């Protein structure tokens, strides 16, 4: 059974940084494209970033380009989201997701079969 466990969320002032981690277990990690999504109160869950199985390819939503960096360590079965220059608009619950067997990067949340429980990120102005 696949498990994804996020950590690293918290409260930070605007302009600050946080690093989210997502530890995976249950299946061979390197066979999954990984993604980060977020959901703000009253809004739909939205795509943030995705990374290919070996980390060579990444894709970001426009609002985080240049501020966020997705990376992975397959030896540690972990995917990261480094978030810099945080803005109040980044406040949301952040979820990691796994697309096992996915051979291309996608921002479609329906392509991700496994999800973590989420971690809260709050950015104060």
PDB file of N, CA and C in Angstrom, residues 1-8 20-37 45 49 51 70-74 76-80 93-100 109 111-119:
ATOM      1  N   UNK A   1       0.850  -1.187   0.000  1.00  0.00           N
ATOM      2  CA  UNK A   1       0.000   0.000   0.000  1.00  0.00           C
ATOM      3  C   UNK A   1       0.889   1.243   0.000  1.00  0.00           C
ATOM      4  N   UNK A   2       0.595   2.148  -0.880  1.00  0.00           N
ATOM      5  CA  UNK A   2       1.389   3.362  -0.984  1.00  0.00           C
ATOM      6  C   UNK A   2       1.002   4.342   0.114  1.00  0.00           C
ATOM      7  N   UNK A   3       2.019   4.915   0.736  1.00  0.00           N
ATOM      8  CA  UNK A   3       1.804   5.980   1.713  1.00  0.00           C
ATOM      9  C   UNK A   3       2.682   7.167   1.352  1.00  0.00           C
ATOM     10  N   UNK A   4       2.092   8.345   1.437  1.00  0.00           N
ATOM     11  CA  UNK A   4       2.809   9.589   1.228  1.00  0.00           C
ATOM     12  C   UNK A   4       2.613  10.455   2.463  1.00  0.00           C
ATOM     13  N   UNK A   5       3.710  10.907   3.040  1.00  0.00           N
ATOM     14  CA  UNK A   5       3.631  11.689   4.268  1.00  0.00           C
ATOM     15  C   UNK A   5       4.381  12.998   4.073  1.00  0.00           C
ATOM     16  N   UNK A   6       3.631  14.105   4.113  1.00  0.00           N
ATOM     17  CA  UNK A   6       4.237  15.429   3.953  1.00  0.00           C
ATOM     18  C   UNK A   6       4.683  15.979   5.300  1.00  0.00           C
ATOM     19  N   UNK A   7       5.668  16.850   5.250  1.00  0.00           N
ATOM     20  CA  UNK A   7       6.122  17.564   6.438  1.00  0.00           C
ATOM     21  C   UNK A   7       6.766  18.870   5.997  1.00  0.00           C
ATOM     22  N   UNK A   8       6.979  19.760   6.964  1.00  0.00           N
ATOM     23  CA  UNK A   8       7.694  20.992   6.674  1.00  0.00           C
ATOM     24  C   UNK A   8       6.840  22.239   6.576  1.00  0.00           C
ATOM     25  N   UNK A  20       9.177  21.926   1.938  1.00  0.00           N
ATOM     26  CA  UNK A  20       8.289  20.803   2.192  1.00  0.00           C
ATOM     27  C   UNK A  20       8.964  19.503   1.759  1.00  0.00           C
ATOM     28  N   UNK A  21       8.676  18.446   2.500  1.00  0.00           N
ATOM     29  CA  UNK A  21       9.162  17.115   2.161  1.00  0.00           C
ATOM     30  C   UNK A  21       7.984  16.171   2.071  1.00  0.00           C
ATOM     31  N   UNK A  22       8.121  15.155   1.254  1.00  0.00           N
ATOM     32  CA  UNK A  22       7.101  14.108   1.137  1.00  0.00           C
ATOM     33  C   UNK A  22       7.820  12.777   1.041  1.00  0.00           C
ATOM     34  N   UNK A  23       7.651  11.954   2.061  1.00  0.00           N
ATOM     35  CA  UNK A  23       8.274  10.636   2.098  1.00  0.00           C
ATOM     36  C   UNK A  23       7.290   9.596   1.591  1.00  0.00           C
ATOM     37  N   UNK A  24       7.750   8.769   0.663  1.00  0.00           N
ATOM     38  CA  UNK A  24       6.890   7.761   0.046  1.00  0.00           C
ATOM     39  C   UNK A  24       7.315   6.362   0.463  1.00  0.00           C
ATOM     40  N   UNK A  25       6.345   5.482   0.534  1.00  0.00           N
ATOM     41  CA  UNK A  25       6.622   4.077   0.825  1.00  0.00           C
ATOM     42  C   UNK A  25       5.563   3.217   0.158  1.00  0.00           C
ATOM     43  N   UNK A  26       5.911   1.932  -0.012  1.00  0.00           N
ATOM     44  CA  UNK A  26       4.926   0.978  -0.508  1.00  0.00           C
ATOM     45  C   UNK A  26       5.125   0.512  -1.931  1.00  0.00           C
ATOM     46  N   UNK A  27       5.757   1.325  -2.751  1.00  0.00           N
ATOM     47  CA  UNK A  27       6.063   0.938  -4.130  1.00  0.00           C
ATOM     48  C   UNK A  27       7.398   1.561  -4.515  1.00  0.00           C
ATOM     49  N   UNK A  28       7.963   1.074  -5.606  1.00  0.00           N
ATOM     50  CA  UNK A  28       9.256   1.591  -6.043  1.00  0.00           C
ATOM     51  C   UNK A  28       9.129   3.054  -6.426  1.00  0.00           C
ATOM     52  N   UNK A  29       9.782   3.898  -5.649  1.00  0.00           N
ATOM     53  CA  UNK A  29       9.600   5.340  -5.770  1.00  0.00           C
ATOM     54  C   UNK A  29       9.989   5.856  -7.152  1.00  0.00           C
ATOM     55  N   UNK A  30      11.031   5.283  -7.724  1.00  0.00           N
ATOM     56  CA  UNK A  30      11.543   5.807  -8.991  1.00  0.00           C
ATOM     57  C   UNK A  30      10.645   5.485 -10.175  1.00  0.00           C
ATOM     58  N   UNK A  31       9.571   4.769  -9.956  1.00  0.00           N
ATOM     59  CA  UNK A  31       8.623   4.507 -11.043  1.00  0.00           C
ATOM     60  C   UNK A  31       7.485   5.526 -11.066  1.00  0.00           C
ATOM     61  N   UNK A  32       7.540   6.498 -10.166  1.00  0.00           N
ATOM     62  CA  UNK A  32       6.454   7.476 -10.058  1.00  0.00           C
ATOM     63  C   UNK A  32       6.910   8.877 -10.426  1.00  0.00           C
ATOM     64  N   UNK A  33       6.146   9.526 -11.284  1.00  0.00           N
ATOM     65  CA  UNK A  33       6.257  10.976 -11.402  1.00  0.00           C
ATOM     66  C   UNK A  33       5.554  11.558 -10.172  1.00  0.00           C
ATOM     67  N   UNK A  34       6.129  12.607  -9.600  1.00  0.00           N
ATOM     68  CA  UNK A  34       5.581  13.168  -8.368  1.00  0.00           C
ATOM     69  C   UNK A  34       5.106  14.597  -8.601  1.00  0.00           C
ATOM     70  N   UNK A  35       4.090  14.963  -7.856  1.00  0.00           N
ATOM     71  CA  UNK A  35       3.566  16.316  -7.998  1.00  0.00           C
ATOM     72  C   UNK A  35       3.256  16.940  -6.655  1.00  0.00           C
ATOM     73  N   UNK A  36       3.204  18.254  -6.643  1.00  0.00           N
ATOM     74  CA  UNK A  36       2.725  19.030  -5.504  1.00  0.00           C
ATOM     75  C   UNK A  36       1.492  19.816  -5.961  1.00  0.00           C
ATOM     76  N   UNK A  37       0.482  19.794  -5.124  1.00  0.00           N
ATOM     77  CA  UNK A  37      -0.743  20.552  -5.343  1.00  0.00           C
ATOM     78  C   UNK A  37      -1.027  21.350  -4.080  1.00  0.00           C
ATOM     79  N   UNK A  45      -8.522  22.404  -5.460  1.00  0.00           N
ATOM     80  CA  UNK A  45      -7.126  21.999  -5.392  1.00  0.00           C
ATOM     81  C   UNK A  45      -6.462  22.317  -6.723  1.00  0.00           C
ATOM     82  N   UNK A  49       3.515  21.954  -8.986  1.00  0.00           N
ATOM     83  CA  UNK A  49       4.747  21.537  -9.654  1.00  0.00           C
ATOM     84  C   UNK A  49       4.756  20.024  -9.815  1.00  0.00           C
ATOM     85  N   UNK A  51       7.558  16.599 -11.138  1.00  0.00           N
ATOM     86  CA  UNK A  51       8.912  16.186 -11.468  1.00  0.00           C
ATOM     87  C   UNK A  51       8.881  14.764 -12.005  1.00  0.00           C
ATOM     88  N   UNK A  70      11.032  22.154  -7.282  1.00  0.00           N
ATOM     89  CA  UNK A  70      10.723  20.765  -6.932  1.00  0.00           C
ATOM     90  C   UNK A  70      11.956  19.917  -7.205  1.00  0.00           C
ATOM     91  N   UNK A  71      12.223  18.972  -6.318  1.00  0.00           N
ATOM     92  CA  UNK A  71      13.356  18.071  -6.493  1.00  0.00           C
ATOM     93  C   UNK A  71      13.008  16.733  -5.843  1.00  0.00           C
ATOM     94  N   UNK A  72      13.838  15.748  -6.087  1.00  0.00           N
ATOM     95  CA  UNK A  72      13.594  14.433  -5.487  1.00  0.00           C
ATOM     96  C   UNK A  72      14.913  13.734  -5.213  1.00  0.00           C
ATOM     97  N   UNK A  73      14.873  12.838  -4.245  1.00  0.00           N
ATOM     98  CA  UNK A  73      16.006  11.980  -3.911  1.00  0.00           C
ATOM     99  C   UNK A  73      15.470  10.555  -3.911  1.00  0.00           C
ATOM    100  N   UNK A  74      15.715   9.836  -4.974  1.00  0.00           N
ATOM    101  CA  UNK A  74      15.168   8.480  -5.088  1.00  0.00           C
ATOM    102  C   UNK A  74      15.788   7.512  -4.082  1.00  0.00           C
ATOM    103  N   UNK A  76      16.261   8.224  -1.058  1.00  0.00           N
ATOM    104  CA  UNK A  76      15.545   8.467   0.200  1.00  0.00           C
ATOM    105  C   UNK A  76      14.033   8.393   0.022  1.00  0.00           C
ATOM    106  N   UNK A  77      13.580   8.069  -1.191  1.00  0.00           N
ATOM    107  CA  UNK A  77      12.137   7.970  -1.471  1.00  0.00           C
ATOM    108  C   UNK A  77      11.402   9.253  -1.064  1.00  0.00           C
ATOM    109  N   UNK A  78      11.992  10.368  -1.381  1.00  0.00           N
ATOM    110  CA  UNK A  78      11.460  11.644  -0.920  1.00  0.00           C
ATOM    111  C   UNK A  78      11.447  12.671  -2.054  1.00  0.00           C
ATOM    112  N   UNK A  79      10.380  13.450  -2.084  1.00  0.00           N
ATOM    113  CA  UNK A  79      10.282  14.584  -2.995  1.00  0.00           C
ATOM    114  C   UNK A  79      10.182  15.849  -2.157  1.00  0.00           C
ATOM    115  N   UNK A  80      10.753  16.933  -2.666  1.00  0.00           N
ATOM    116  CA  UNK A  80      10.828  18.188  -1.922  1.00  0.00           C
ATOM    117  C   UNK A  80      10.182  19.320  -2.717  1.00  0.00           C
ATOM    118  N   UNK A  93      -3.225  24.445   2.039  1.00  0.00           N
ATOM    119  CA  UNK A  93      -2.756  23.114   2.405  1.00  0.00           C
ATOM    120  C   UNK A  93      -2.055  22.541   1.182  1.00  0.00           C
ATOM    121  N   UNK A  94      -0.845  22.068   1.369  1.00  0.00           N
ATOM    122  CA  UNK A  94      -0.044  21.532   0.276  1.00  0.00           C
ATOM    123  C   UNK A  94      -0.042  20.009   0.344  1.00  0.00           C
ATOM    124  N   UNK A  95      -0.301  19.395  -0.805  1.00  0.00           N
ATOM    125  CA  UNK A  95      -0.377  17.948  -0.912  1.00  0.00           C
ATOM    126  C   UNK A  95       0.655  17.440  -1.904  1.00  0.00           C
ATOM    127  N   UNK A  96       1.306  16.333  -1.571  1.00  0.00           N
ATOM    128  CA  UNK A  96       2.098  15.659  -2.593  1.00  0.00           C
ATOM    129  C   UNK A  96       1.271  14.518  -3.166  1.00  0.00           C
ATOM    130  N   UNK A  97       1.598  14.148  -4.382  1.00  0.00           N
ATOM    131  CA  UNK A  97       0.843  13.132  -5.087  1.00  0.00           C
ATOM    132  C   UNK A  97       1.772  12.321  -5.976  1.00  0.00           C
ATOM    133  N   UNK A  98       1.403  11.063  -6.191  1.00  0.00           N
ATOM    134  CA  UNK A  98       2.232  10.146  -6.980  1.00  0.00           C
ATOM    135  C   UNK A  98       1.460   9.622  -8.177  1.00  0.00           C
ATOM    136  N   UNK A  99       2.138   9.618  -9.307  1.00  0.00           N
ATOM    137  CA  UNK A  99       1.585   9.080 -10.545  1.00  0.00           C
ATOM    138  C   UNK A  99       2.479   7.918 -10.956  1.00  0.00           C
ATOM    139  N   UNK A 100       2.166   6.721 -10.412  1.00  0.00           N
ATOM    140  CA  UNK A 100       2.978   5.548 -10.706  1.00  0.00           C
ATOM    141  C   UNK A 100       2.743   5.083 -12.132  1.00  0.00           C
ATOM    142  N   UNK A 109      -4.808  16.556 -11.895  1.00  0.00           N
ATOM    143  CA  UNK A 109      -4.813  15.838 -10.623  1.00  0.00           C
ATOM    144  C   UNK A 109      -5.439  14.451 -10.752  1.00  0.00           C
ATOM    145  N   UNK A 111      -4.696  12.281 -12.828  1.00  0.00           N
ATOM    146  CA  UNK A 111      -3.662  11.329 -13.229  1.00  0.00           C
ATOM    147  C   UNK A 111      -2.857  10.812 -12.039  1.00  0.00           C
ATOM    148  N   UNK A 112      -3.051  11.403 -10.893  1.00  0.00           N
ATOM    149  CA  UNK A 112      -2.295  11.012  -9.700  1.00  0.00           C
ATOM    150  C   UNK A 112      -3.167  10.098  -8.839  1.00  0.00           C
ATOM    151  N   UNK A 113      -2.675   8.892  -8.628  1.00  0.00           N
ATOM    152  CA  UNK A 113      -3.491   7.904  -7.938  1.00  0.00           C
ATOM    153  C   UNK A 113      -3.327   7.887  -6.431  1.00  0.00           C
ATOM    154  N   UNK A 114      -2.284   8.528  -5.933  1.00  0.00           N
ATOM    155  CA  UNK A 114      -2.001   8.480  -4.499  1.00  0.00           C
ATOM    156  C   UNK A 114      -1.704   9.891  -4.003  1.00  0.00           C
ATOM    157  N   UNK A 115      -2.207  10.152  -2.794  1.00  0.00           N
ATOM    158  CA  UNK A 115      -2.096  11.489  -2.205  1.00  0.00           C
ATOM    159  C   UNK A 115      -1.692  11.398  -0.743  1.00  0.00           C
ATOM    160  N   UNK A 116      -0.954  12.415  -0.308  1.00  0.00           N
ATOM    161  CA  UNK A 116      -0.658  12.534   1.107  1.00  0.00           C
ATOM    162  C   UNK A 116      -1.793  13.225   1.845  1.00  0.00           C
ATOM    163  N   UNK A 117      -1.601  13.405   3.141  1.00  0.00           N
ATOM    164  CA  UNK A 117      -2.654  13.985   3.973  1.00  0.00           C
ATOM    165  C   UNK A 117      -2.637  15.508   3.966  1.00  0.00           C
ATOM    166  N   UNK A 118      -1.562  16.091   3.473  1.00  0.00           N
ATOM    167  CA  UNK A 118      -1.449  17.544   3.375  1.00  0.00           C
ATOM    168  C   UNK A 118      -0.711  18.163   4.540  1.00  0.00           C
ATOM    169  N   UNK A 119      -0.098  19.304   4.273  1.00  0.00           N
ATOM    170  CA  UNK A 119       0.579  20.082   5.298  1.00  0.00           C
ATOM    171  C   UNK A 119       0.235  21.555   5.091  1.00  0.00           C
TER     172      UNK A 119
END
